[in-house]
Amino acid sequence: MNEETPRSTPIADWYQHYIDQMKARWAGNTLVKAQLEADRFATFVGDRPLTPLIVADYQAAQHARSKSQWTVKSALEWVQKFLQWAEDMEFLEKHRFARIIKIPNRPLVRPKMFTHVQYEALKDESEGTVWYYAIVMAYRIGTRYSDTAMMKWESINLERCYVQFVPWKSRRSGREACCPFEYGGDLHKILLELNKTRHPDPMWSQYVCPDMAMNYPQFGPNDAQRRLRHEFKRLCRKVGAEDLSFHRLRNSFISRLVNTGTSTTMGGQLTGLVNSQIFNQYAVPDLDALRKAVDNMSKED
């Protein structure tokens, strides 16, 4: 173990060093969340030497702070990752701290999503703005906001109508997503239009939507990004979907895959999701799809 012990090194300094090492791998929103949980844990520990009892007390405090299983799970996951890092760096004695944290099971929550009617209404309201492209892209091929904003032309084949890219969230693994889109459909049309009006600057001309790429928050939200988000919420309110976020367009895409009988293996290839468990968490089969499955079974009987 290092000569420098928990009694002489403030926990806040360790946590900040951990974040500084990791932030190049994280998206902007992830960095913001990590910093929030770092500040919360460092404040709880204060100037006290870190002990297993303090870690256990912090865990109990998070359960008392929130009744939301998601909130508790997120808070404890960040602290557990940090403690594991501190043990690996030999700031802390191995197998004494990180193992104390018990992460709650992932809560089973039915994801919300946009209906096709709401999607069409969003398109109408957003026409002429950057959100028109973003809404169509996310709904038709299930991209996250980060992938939608940072999408490059090198990933798009306009002749054969498919998009092949490494999602920003899984860039460390290099796992690709490959998703075809309809020839002559709304996504094909908007991509053809954007291709004709590429940005004159050589750097920005490689992005499908330079206005979104320029404002994508690499290290936390900026003012331009906040304005964009506010504009999307305004569009949602107009179509009666004020409780939905941009990510729900991805939920809608994956749910439609499930409802049409797409296997989890093929769904993973289309979306870049790494395992069937994650795919199934997004999937929300509707009543008609479930009824069809039962009817097919009855026919076999």
PDB file of C-alpha atoms in Angstrom:
ATOM      1  CA  MET A   1       0.000   0.000   0.000  1.00  0.00           C
ATOM      2  CA  ASN A   2       1.191   3.601  -0.563  1.00  0.00           C
ATOM      3  CA  GLU A   3       2.779   5.371   2.369  1.00  0.00           C
ATOM      4  CA  GLU A   4       0.014   7.937   1.963  1.00  0.00           C
ATOM      5  CA  THR A   5      -2.970   6.559   3.899  1.00  0.00           C
ATOM      6  CA  PRO A   6      -6.621   7.588   4.154  1.00  0.00           C
ATOM      7  CA  ARG A   7      -5.757   9.517   7.307  1.00  0.00           C
ATOM      8  CA  SER A   8      -3.454  11.935   5.440  1.00  0.00           C
ATOM      9  CA  THR A   9      -5.150  12.218   2.009  1.00  0.00           C
ATOM     10  CA  PRO A  10      -8.615  13.836   1.694  1.00  0.00           C
ATOM     11  CA  ILE A  11     -11.078  11.559  -0.063  1.00  0.00           C
ATOM     12  CA  ALA A  12     -12.117  14.463  -2.310  1.00  0.00           C
ATOM     13  CA  ASP A  13      -8.604  14.613  -3.805  1.00  0.00           C
ATOM     14  CA  TRP A  14      -8.676  10.907  -4.632  1.00  0.00           C
ATOM     15  CA  TYR A  15     -12.109  11.137  -6.191  1.00  0.00           C
ATOM     16  CA  GLN A  16     -11.092  14.136  -8.310  1.00  0.00           C
ATOM     17  CA  HIS A  17      -8.007  12.256  -9.476  1.00  0.00           C
ATOM     18  CA  TYR A  18     -10.236   9.322 -10.428  1.00  0.00           C
ATOM     19  CA  ILE A  19     -12.534  11.591 -12.448  1.00  0.00           C
ATOM     20  CA  ASP A  20      -9.584  13.286 -14.165  1.00  0.00           C
ATOM     21  CA  GLN A  21      -8.322   9.873 -15.275  1.00  0.00           C
ATOM     22  CA  MET A  22     -11.700   8.704 -16.558  1.00  0.00           C
ATOM     23  CA  LYS A  23     -13.332  11.804 -18.049  1.00  0.00           C
ATOM     24  CA  ALA A  24     -11.795  11.351 -21.504  1.00  0.00           C
ATOM     25  CA  ARG A  25     -13.780   8.075 -21.767  1.00  0.00           C
ATOM     26  CA  TRP A  26     -17.099   9.540 -20.653  1.00  0.00           C
ATOM     27  CA  ALA A  27     -19.801  11.493 -22.438  1.00  0.00           C
ATOM     28  CA  GLY A  28     -20.672  14.943 -21.102  1.00  0.00           C
ATOM     29  CA  ASN A  29     -23.749  13.894 -19.131  1.00  0.00           C
ATOM     30  CA  THR A  30     -21.848  10.972 -17.603  1.00  0.00           C
ATOM     31  CA  LEU A  31     -19.141  13.339 -16.389  1.00  0.00           C
ATOM     32  CA  VAL A  32     -21.726  15.614 -14.790  1.00  0.00           C
ATOM     33  CA  LYS A  33     -23.300  12.657 -12.962  1.00  0.00           C
ATOM     34  CA  ALA A  34     -19.904  11.361 -11.810  1.00  0.00           C
ATOM     35  CA  GLN A  35     -18.949  14.767 -10.424  1.00  0.00           C
ATOM     36  CA  LEU A  36     -22.278  15.063  -8.580  1.00  0.00           C
ATOM     37  CA  GLU A  37     -21.848  11.699  -6.863  1.00  0.00           C
ATOM     38  CA  ALA A  38     -18.195  12.493  -6.109  1.00  0.00           C
ATOM     39  CA  ASP A  39     -19.183  15.703  -4.331  1.00  0.00           C
ATOM     40  CA  ARG A  40     -21.921  13.897  -2.395  1.00  0.00           C
ATOM     41  CA  PHE A  41     -19.599  11.130  -1.184  1.00  0.00           C
ATOM     42  CA  ALA A  42     -16.719  13.499  -0.372  1.00  0.00           C
ATOM     43  CA  THR A  43     -19.043  15.742   1.651  1.00  0.00           C
ATOM     44  CA  PHE A  44     -20.339  12.746   3.610  1.00  0.00           C
ATOM     45  CA  VAL A  45     -16.828  11.544   4.463  1.00  0.00           C
ATOM     46  CA  GLY A  46     -15.434  15.005   5.166  1.00  0.00           C
ATOM     47  CA  ASP A  47     -12.034  15.040   6.898  1.00  0.00           C
ATOM     48  CA  ARG A  48     -12.574  11.669   8.573  1.00  0.00           C
ATOM     49  CA  PRO A  49     -10.298   8.760   7.704  1.00  0.00           C
ATOM     50  CA  LEU A  50     -12.168   6.444   5.381  1.00  0.00           C
ATOM     51  CA  THR A  51     -13.227   3.220   7.101  1.00  0.00           C
ATOM     52  CA  PRO A  52     -15.527   0.338   6.110  1.00  0.00           C
ATOM     53  CA  LEU A  53     -18.058   1.618   8.664  1.00  0.00           C
ATOM     54  CA  ILE A  54     -18.238   5.013   6.923  1.00  0.00           C
ATOM     55  CA  VAL A  55     -18.828   3.276   3.590  1.00  0.00           C
ATOM     56  CA  ALA A  56     -21.620   1.217   5.157  1.00  0.00           C
ATOM     57  CA  ASP A  57     -23.135   4.358   6.714  1.00  0.00           C
ATOM     58  CA  TYR A  58     -23.039   6.113   3.353  1.00  0.00           C
ATOM     59  CA  GLN A  59     -24.841   3.191   1.751  1.00  0.00           C
ATOM     60  CA  ALA A  60     -27.553   3.370   4.421  1.00  0.00           C
ATOM     61  CA  ALA A  61     -27.826   7.136   3.930  1.00  0.00           C
ATOM     62  CA  GLN A  62     -28.495   6.708   0.185  1.00  0.00           C
ATOM     63  CA  HIS A  63     -31.305   4.254   0.875  1.00  0.00           C
ATOM     64  CA  ALA A  64     -32.760   6.728   3.365  1.00  0.00           C
ATOM     65  CA  ARG A  65     -32.329   9.669   0.987  1.00  0.00           C
ATOM     66  CA  SER A  66     -34.445   8.281  -1.828  1.00  0.00           C
ATOM     67  CA  LYS A  67     -37.185   5.728  -2.302  1.00  0.00           C
ATOM     68  CA  SER A  68     -36.285   5.445  -5.992  1.00  0.00           C
ATOM     69  CA  GLN A  69     -34.389   2.248  -6.696  1.00  0.00           C
ATOM     70  CA  TRP A  70     -32.866   3.874  -9.779  1.00  0.00           C
ATOM     71  CA  THR A  71     -31.496   6.797  -7.739  1.00  0.00           C
ATOM     72  CA  VAL A  72     -29.967   4.565  -5.067  1.00  0.00           C
ATOM     73  CA  LYS A  73     -28.535   2.179  -7.651  1.00  0.00           C
ATOM     74  CA  SER A  74     -26.892   4.997  -9.609  1.00  0.00           C
ATOM     75  CA  ALA A  75     -25.405   6.673  -6.519  1.00  0.00           C
ATOM     76  CA  LEU A  76     -23.950   3.453  -5.107  1.00  0.00           C
ATOM     77  CA  GLU A  77     -22.581   2.264  -8.456  1.00  0.00           C
ATOM     78  CA  TRP A  78     -20.450   5.383  -8.777  1.00  0.00           C
ATOM     79  CA  VAL A  79     -19.052   5.031  -5.275  1.00  0.00           C
ATOM     80  CA  GLN A  80     -18.356   1.319  -5.757  1.00  0.00           C
ATOM     81  CA  LYS A  81     -16.438   2.009  -8.991  1.00  0.00           C
ATOM     82  CA  PHE A  82     -14.410   4.707  -7.256  1.00  0.00           C
ATOM     83  CA  LEU A  83     -13.597   2.490  -4.270  1.00  0.00           C
ATOM     84  CA  GLN A  84     -12.530  -0.318  -6.592  1.00  0.00           C
ATOM     85  CA  TRP A  85     -10.252   2.129  -8.406  1.00  0.00           C
ATOM     86  CA  ALA A  86      -8.780   3.350  -5.098  1.00  0.00           C
ATOM     87  CA  GLU A  87      -8.059  -0.248  -4.087  1.00  0.00           C
ATOM     88  CA  ASP A  88      -6.427  -0.946  -7.452  1.00  0.00           C
ATOM     89  CA  MET A  89      -4.284   2.190  -7.031  1.00  0.00           C
ATOM     90  CA  GLU A  90      -3.333   0.926  -3.560  1.00  0.00           C
ATOM     91  CA  PHE A  91      -4.763   3.994  -1.873  1.00  0.00           C
ATOM     92  CA  LEU A  92      -6.989   1.619   0.077  1.00  0.00           C
ATOM     93  CA  GLU A  93      -6.512  -1.893   1.333  1.00  0.00           C
ATOM     94  CA  LYS A  94      -7.880  -4.411  -1.148  1.00  0.00           C
ATOM     95  CA  HIS A  95     -11.159  -6.245  -0.521  1.00  0.00           C
ATOM     96  CA  ARG A  96     -12.179  -4.051   2.413  1.00  0.00           C
ATOM     97  CA  PHE A  97     -14.179  -1.190   0.901  1.00  0.00           C
ATOM     98  CA  ALA A  98     -15.704  -1.766  -2.547  1.00  0.00           C
ATOM     99  CA  ARG A  99     -17.173  -5.124  -1.501  1.00  0.00           C
ATOM    100  CA  ILE A 100     -19.235  -3.428   1.229  1.00  0.00           C
ATOM    101  CA  ILE A 101     -21.411  -1.715  -1.364  1.00  0.00           C
ATOM    102  CA  LYS A 102     -24.389  -3.852  -2.394  1.00  0.00           C
ATOM    103  CA  ILE A 103     -25.956  -2.582  -5.607  1.00  0.00           C
ATOM    104  CA  PRO A 104     -29.775  -2.902  -5.723  1.00  0.00           C
ATOM    105  CA  ASN A 105     -31.241  -4.913  -8.564  1.00  0.00           C
ATOM    106  CA  ARG A 106     -32.234  -2.967 -11.653  1.00  0.00           C
ATOM    107  CA  PRO A 107     -35.881  -1.951 -11.190  1.00  0.00           C
ATOM    108  CA  LEU A 108     -38.343  -3.288 -13.748  1.00  0.00           C
ATOM    109  CA  VAL A 109     -39.923  -0.151 -15.169  1.00  0.00           C
ATOM    110  CA  ARG A 110     -42.068  -0.071 -18.284  1.00  0.00           C
ATOM    111  CA  PRO A 111     -40.305   2.400 -20.619  1.00  0.00           C
ATOM    112  CA  LYS A 112     -42.327   5.243 -22.037  1.00  0.00           C
ATOM    113  CA  MET A 113     -42.210   5.953 -25.755  1.00  0.00           C
ATOM    114  CA  PHE A 114     -43.562   8.051 -28.571  1.00  0.00           C
ATOM    115  CA  THR A 115     -46.501   6.744 -30.540  1.00  0.00           C
ATOM    116  CA  HIS A 116     -46.350   6.952 -34.312  1.00  0.00           C
ATOM    117  CA  VAL A 117     -48.953   9.721 -34.221  1.00  0.00           C
ATOM    118  CA  GLN A 118     -46.772  11.748 -31.835  1.00  0.00           C
ATOM    119  CA  TYR A 119     -43.756  11.081 -34.037  1.00  0.00           C
ATOM    120  CA  GLU A 120     -45.517  12.445 -37.117  1.00  0.00           C
ATOM    121  CA  ALA A 121     -46.663  15.474 -35.107  1.00  0.00           C
ATOM    122  CA  LEU A 122     -43.081  16.076 -33.904  1.00  0.00           C
ATOM    123  CA  LYS A 123     -41.868  15.990 -37.500  1.00  0.00           C
ATOM    124  CA  ASP A 124     -44.439  18.570 -38.535  1.00  0.00           C
ATOM    125  CA  GLU A 125     -43.585  20.879 -35.632  1.00  0.00           C
ATOM    126  CA  SER A 126     -39.812  20.582 -36.089  1.00  0.00           C
ATOM    127  CA  GLU A 127     -39.599  20.983 -39.867  1.00  0.00           C
ATOM    128  CA  GLY A 128     -36.947  23.553 -40.774  1.00  0.00           C
ATOM    129  CA  THR A 129     -34.930  22.992 -37.574  1.00  0.00           C
ATOM    130  CA  VAL A 130     -32.081  20.642 -36.623  1.00  0.00           C
ATOM    131  CA  TRP A 131     -34.571  18.630 -34.598  1.00  0.00           C
ATOM    132  CA  TYR A 132     -36.316  17.476 -37.763  1.00  0.00           C
ATOM    133  CA  TYR A 133     -33.238  15.458 -38.774  1.00  0.00           C
ATOM    134  CA  ALA A 134     -32.612  14.284 -35.194  1.00  0.00           C
ATOM    135  CA  ILE A 135     -36.183  13.095 -34.603  1.00  0.00           C
ATOM    136  CA  VAL A 136     -36.319  11.157 -37.867  1.00  0.00           C
ATOM    137  CA  MET A 137     -32.881   9.581 -37.330  1.00  0.00           C
ATOM    138  CA  ALA A 138     -33.636   8.446 -33.763  1.00  0.00           C
ATOM    139  CA  TYR A 139     -37.086   7.075 -34.583  1.00  0.00           C
ATOM    140  CA  ARG A 140     -36.060   5.260 -37.768  1.00  0.00           C
ATOM    141  CA  ILE A 141     -32.764   3.663 -36.682  1.00  0.00           C
ATOM    142  CA  GLY A 142     -32.802   4.038 -32.885  1.00  0.00           C
ATOM    143  CA  THR A 143     -29.773   6.286 -32.401  1.00  0.00           C
ATOM    144  CA  ARG A 144     -29.033   7.878 -29.029  1.00  0.00           C
ATOM    145  CA  TYR A 145     -28.696  11.664 -28.840  1.00  0.00           C
ATOM    146  CA  SER A 146     -24.897  11.429 -28.839  1.00  0.00           C
ATOM    147  CA  ASP A 147     -24.851   9.279 -31.991  1.00  0.00           C
ATOM    148  CA  THR A 148     -27.437  11.477 -33.697  1.00  0.00           C
ATOM    149  CA  ALA A 149     -25.472  14.658 -33.002  1.00  0.00           C
ATOM    150  CA  MET A 150     -22.038  13.212 -33.853  1.00  0.00           C
ATOM    151  CA  MET A 151     -23.062  11.117 -36.877  1.00  0.00           C
ATOM    152  CA  LYS A 152     -20.590  11.394 -39.789  1.00  0.00           C
ATOM    153  CA  TRP A 153     -21.180  10.889 -43.490  1.00  0.00           C
ATOM    154  CA  GLU A 154     -18.602   8.094 -43.568  1.00  0.00           C
ATOM    155  CA  SER A 155     -21.094   5.995 -41.581  1.00  0.00           C
ATOM    156  CA  ILE A 156     -23.944   6.459 -44.063  1.00  0.00           C
ATOM    157  CA  ASN A 157     -24.410   4.597 -47.331  1.00  0.00           C
ATOM    158  CA  LEU A 158     -27.001   6.527 -49.326  1.00  0.00           C
ATOM    159  CA  GLU A 159     -26.943   4.138 -52.286  1.00  0.00           C
ATOM    160  CA  ARG A 160     -27.660   0.968 -50.315  1.00  0.00           C
ATOM    161  CA  CYS A 161     -29.620   2.811 -47.597  1.00  0.00           C
ATOM    162  CA  TYR A 162     -27.981   1.772 -44.347  1.00  0.00           C
ATOM    163  CA  VAL A 163     -26.084   3.361 -41.451  1.00  0.00           C
ATOM    164  CA  GLN A 164     -23.095   1.553 -39.929  1.00  0.00           C
ATOM    165  CA  PHE A 165     -21.328   3.149 -36.975  1.00  0.00           C
ATOM    166  CA  VAL A 166     -19.797   2.523 -33.551  1.00  0.00           C
ATOM    167  CA  PRO A 167     -22.143   4.046 -30.937  1.00  0.00           C
ATOM    168  CA  TRP A 168     -20.520   6.716 -28.799  1.00  0.00           C
ATOM    169  CA  LYS A 169     -21.546   4.908 -25.611  1.00  0.00           C
ATOM    170  CA  SER A 170     -19.853   1.640 -26.630  1.00  0.00           C
ATOM    171  CA  ARG A 171     -16.854   3.141 -28.449  1.00  0.00           C
ATOM    172  CA  ARG A 172     -14.386   1.432 -26.125  1.00  0.00           C
ATOM    173  CA  SER A 173     -15.631  -2.004 -27.160  1.00  0.00           C
ATOM    174  CA  GLY A 174     -15.756  -1.074 -30.846  1.00  0.00           C
ATOM    175  CA  ARG A 175     -19.068  -2.910 -31.282  1.00  0.00           C
ATOM    176  CA  GLU A 176     -20.858  -1.631 -34.373  1.00  0.00           C
ATOM    177  CA  ALA A 177     -24.500  -0.966 -35.068  1.00  0.00           C
ATOM    178  CA  CYS A 178     -25.712  -1.520 -38.618  1.00  0.00           C
ATOM    179  CA  CYS A 179     -29.248  -0.466 -39.459  1.00  0.00           C
ATOM    180  CA  PRO A 180     -30.892  -0.239 -42.907  1.00  0.00           C
ATOM    181  CA  PHE A 181     -33.496   2.430 -43.642  1.00  0.00           C
ATOM    182  CA  GLU A 182     -36.284   2.584 -46.190  1.00  0.00           C
ATOM    183  CA  TYR A 183     -35.442   3.728 -49.713  1.00  0.00           C
ATOM    184  CA  GLY A 184     -37.471   6.853 -50.380  1.00  0.00           C
ATOM    185  CA  GLY A 185     -38.583   7.034 -46.732  1.00  0.00           C
ATOM    186  CA  ASP A 186     -38.431  10.125 -44.544  1.00  0.00           C
ATOM    187  CA  LEU A 187     -34.905   9.397 -43.284  1.00  0.00           C
ATOM    188  CA  HIS A 188     -33.597   8.776 -46.803  1.00  0.00           C
ATOM    189  CA  LYS A 189     -35.112  12.050 -48.005  1.00  0.00           C
ATOM    190  CA  ILE A 190     -33.691  14.187 -45.196  1.00  0.00           C
ATOM    191  CA  LEU A 191     -30.229  12.625 -45.611  1.00  0.00           C
ATOM    192  CA  LEU A 192     -30.263  13.358 -49.331  1.00  0.00           C
ATOM    193  CA  GLU A 193     -31.196  16.978 -48.620  1.00  0.00           C
ATOM    194  CA  LEU A 194     -28.476  17.383 -45.989  1.00  0.00           C
ATOM    195  CA  ASN A 195     -25.904  15.808 -48.294  1.00  0.00           C
ATOM    196  CA  LYS A 196     -26.623  18.467 -50.929  1.00  0.00           C
ATOM    197  CA  THR A 197     -26.081  21.299 -48.447  1.00  0.00           C
ATOM    198  CA  ARG A 198     -22.954  20.190 -46.601  1.00  0.00           C
ATOM    199  CA  HIS A 199     -21.106  22.695 -44.432  1.00  0.00           C
ATOM    200  CA  PRO A 200     -18.411  24.578 -46.415  1.00  0.00           C
ATOM    201  CA  ASP A 201     -15.752  24.066 -43.735  1.00  0.00           C
ATOM    202  CA  PRO A 202     -13.772  20.829 -44.378  1.00  0.00           C
ATOM    203  CA  MET A 203     -13.892  19.849 -40.717  1.00  0.00           C
ATOM    204  CA  TRP A 204     -17.616  20.307 -40.208  1.00  0.00           C
ATOM    205  CA  SER A 205     -18.622  18.997 -43.641  1.00  0.00           C
ATOM    206  CA  GLN A 206     -17.941  15.462 -42.392  1.00  0.00           C
ATOM    207  CA  TYR A 207     -20.839  15.690 -39.904  1.00  0.00           C
ATOM    208  CA  VAL A 208     -24.383  14.988 -41.045  1.00  0.00           C
ATOM    209  CA  CYS A 209     -25.712  17.813 -38.852  1.00  0.00           C
ATOM    210  CA  PRO A 210     -22.851  20.246 -38.053  1.00  0.00           C
ATOM    211  CA  ASP A 211     -25.110  22.486 -35.952  1.00  0.00           C
ATOM    212  CA  MET A 212     -25.695  19.613 -33.513  1.00  0.00           C
ATOM    213  CA  ALA A 213     -22.095  18.365 -33.621  1.00  0.00           C
ATOM    214  CA  MET A 214     -20.702  21.823 -32.841  1.00  0.00           C
ATOM    215  CA  ASN A 215     -22.818  22.041 -29.706  1.00  0.00           C
ATOM    216  CA  TYR A 216     -22.512  18.478 -28.458  1.00  0.00           C
ATOM    217  CA  PRO A 217     -21.361  18.710 -24.802  1.00  0.00           C
ATOM    218  CA  GLN A 218     -18.140  16.708 -24.570  1.00  0.00           C
ATOM    219  CA  PHE A 219     -17.533  17.747 -20.958  1.00  0.00           C
ATOM    220  CA  GLY A 220     -20.909  18.807 -19.649  1.00  0.00           C
ATOM    221  CA  PRO A 221     -23.857  20.844 -20.935  1.00  0.00           C
ATOM    222  CA  ASN A 222     -23.201  24.262 -22.482  1.00  0.00           C
ATOM    223  CA  ASP A 223     -25.567  27.171 -23.126  1.00  0.00           C
ATOM    224  CA  ALA A 224     -26.188  26.237 -26.764  1.00  0.00           C
ATOM    225  CA  GLN A 225     -26.968  22.668 -25.768  1.00  0.00           C
ATOM    226  CA  ARG A 226     -29.366  23.823 -23.079  1.00  0.00           C
ATOM    227  CA  ARG A 227     -31.188  25.935 -25.664  1.00  0.00           C
ATOM    228  CA  LEU A 228     -31.467  22.928 -27.974  1.00  0.00           C
ATOM    229  CA  ARG A 229     -32.845  20.742 -25.167  1.00  0.00           C
ATOM    230  CA  HIS A 230     -35.327  23.435 -24.198  1.00  0.00           C
ATOM    231  CA  GLU A 231     -36.496  23.625 -27.819  1.00  0.00           C
ATOM    232  CA  PHE A 232     -37.080  19.862 -27.911  1.00  0.00           C
ATOM    233  CA  LYS A 233     -39.130  19.989 -24.702  1.00  0.00           C
ATOM    234  CA  ARG A 234     -41.205  22.760 -26.255  1.00  0.00           C
ATOM    235  CA  LEU A 235     -41.872  20.548 -29.286  1.00  0.00           C
ATOM    236  CA  CYS A 236     -42.900  17.687 -26.989  1.00  0.00           C
ATOM    237  CA  ARG A 237     -45.364  19.899 -25.141  1.00  0.00           C
ATOM    238  CA  LYS A 238     -46.932  20.920 -28.445  1.00  0.00           C
ATOM    239  CA  VAL A 239     -47.703  17.301 -29.356  1.00  0.00           C
ATOM    240  CA  GLY A 240     -48.875  16.266 -25.879  1.00  0.00           C
ATOM    241  CA  ALA A 241     -45.690  14.374 -24.973  1.00  0.00           C
ATOM    242  CA  GLU A 242     -44.238  16.686 -22.323  1.00  0.00           C
ATOM    243  CA  ASP A 243     -43.245  13.757 -20.090  1.00  0.00           C
ATOM    244  CA  LEU A 244     -41.045  12.181 -22.798  1.00  0.00           C
ATOM    245  CA  SER A 245     -37.377  12.728 -23.606  1.00  0.00           C
ATOM    246  CA  PHE A 246     -35.371  12.399 -26.810  1.00  0.00           C
ATOM    247  CA  HIS A 247     -34.169   8.941 -25.730  1.00  0.00           C
ATOM    248  CA  ARG A 248     -37.767   7.700 -25.873  1.00  0.00           C
ATOM    249  CA  LEU A 249     -37.504   7.791 -29.663  1.00  0.00           C
ATOM    250  CA  ARG A 250     -34.917   5.027 -29.288  1.00  0.00           C
ATOM    251  CA  ASN A 251     -37.286   3.171 -26.965  1.00  0.00           C
ATOM    252  CA  SER A 252     -39.938   3.379 -29.665  1.00  0.00           C
ATOM    253  CA  PHE A 253     -37.611   1.944 -32.295  1.00  0.00           C
ATOM    254  CA  ILE A 254     -36.574  -1.034 -30.163  1.00  0.00           C
ATOM    255  CA  SER A 255     -40.128  -1.745 -29.072  1.00  0.00           C
ATOM    256  CA  ARG A 256     -41.223  -1.824 -32.724  1.00  0.00           C
ATOM    257  CA  LEU A 257     -38.434  -4.325 -33.400  1.00  0.00           C
ATOM    258  CA  VAL A 258     -39.767  -6.599 -30.665  1.00  0.00           C
ATOM    259  CA  ASN A 259     -43.355  -6.271 -31.830  1.00  0.00           C
ATOM    260  CA  THR A 260     -42.383  -7.446 -35.311  1.00  0.00           C
ATOM    261  CA  GLY A 261     -40.639 -10.544 -33.945  1.00  0.00           C
ATOM    262  CA  THR A 262     -37.015  -9.412 -34.275  1.00  0.00           C
ATOM    263  CA  SER A 263     -34.654 -11.686 -32.344  1.00  0.00           C
ATOM    264  CA  THR A 264     -32.415 -10.241 -29.649  1.00  0.00           C
ATOM    265  CA  THR A 265     -29.357 -11.253 -31.694  1.00  0.00           C
ATOM    266  CA  MET A 266     -30.490  -9.285 -34.722  1.00  0.00           C
ATOM    267  CA  GLY A 267     -31.726  -6.468 -32.496  1.00  0.00           C
ATOM    268  CA  GLY A 268     -28.226  -6.200 -31.051  1.00  0.00           C
ATOM    269  CA  GLN A 269     -26.753  -5.892 -34.536  1.00  0.00           C
ATOM    270  CA  LEU A 270     -29.253  -3.184 -35.458  1.00  0.00           C
ATOM    271  CA  THR A 271     -28.789  -1.107 -32.301  1.00  0.00           C
ATOM    272  CA  GLY A 272     -25.284  -1.934 -31.067  1.00  0.00           C
ATOM    273  CA  LEU A 273     -26.611  -3.157 -27.706  1.00  0.00           C
ATOM    274  CA  VAL A 274     -24.152  -5.601 -26.202  1.00  0.00           C
ATOM    275  CA  ASN A 275     -26.452  -8.176 -24.643  1.00  0.00           C
ATOM    276  CA  SER A 276     -30.001  -9.455 -24.748  1.00  0.00           C
ATOM    277  CA  GLN A 277     -30.746  -8.322 -21.186  1.00  0.00           C
ATOM    278  CA  ILE A 278     -30.271  -4.666 -22.122  1.00  0.00           C
ATOM    279  CA  PHE A 279     -32.278  -5.170 -25.317  1.00  0.00           C
ATOM    280  CA  ASN A 280     -35.170  -6.684 -23.368  1.00  0.00           C
ATOM    281  CA  GLN A 281     -35.210  -3.775 -20.920  1.00  0.00           C
ATOM    282  CA  TYR A 282     -36.015  -1.440 -23.791  1.00  0.00           C
ATOM    283  CA  ALA A 283     -38.540  -3.799 -25.321  1.00  0.00           C
ATOM    284  CA  VAL A 284     -42.199  -3.209 -24.577  1.00  0.00           C
ATOM    285  CA  PRO A 285     -44.359  -5.671 -26.542  1.00  0.00           C
ATOM    286  CA  ASP A 286     -47.875  -4.335 -26.982  1.00  0.00           C
ATOM    287  CA  LEU A 287     -51.120  -6.237 -26.453  1.00  0.00           C
ATOM    288  CA  ASP A 288     -51.595  -6.963 -30.159  1.00  0.00           C
ATOM    289  CA  ALA A 289     -48.131  -8.537 -30.379  1.00  0.00           C
ATOM    290  CA  LEU A 290     -48.773 -10.668 -27.311  1.00  0.00           C
ATOM    291  CA  ARG A 291     -52.184 -11.726 -28.616  1.00  0.00           C
ATOM    292  CA  LYS A 292     -50.646 -12.719 -31.949  1.00  0.00           C
ATOM    293  CA  ALA A 293     -48.099 -14.926 -30.140  1.00  0.00           C
ATOM    294  CA  VAL A 294     -50.847 -16.683 -28.190  1.00  0.00           C
ATOM    295  CA  ASP A 295     -53.014 -17.094 -31.311  1.00  0.00           C
ATOM    296  CA  ASN A 296     -50.094 -18.668 -33.179  1.00  0.00           C
ATOM    297  CA  MET A 297     -49.599 -21.088 -30.300  1.00  0.00           C
ATOM    298  CA  SER A 298     -53.304 -21.959 -30.308  1.00  0.00           C
ATOM    299  CA  LYS A 299     -53.181 -22.711 -34.035  1.00  0.00           C
ATOM    300  CA  GLU A 300     -50.386 -25.185 -33.401  1.00  0.00           C
ATOM    301  CA  ASP A 301     -52.548 -26.897 -30.752  1.00  0.00           C
TER     302      ASP A 301
END
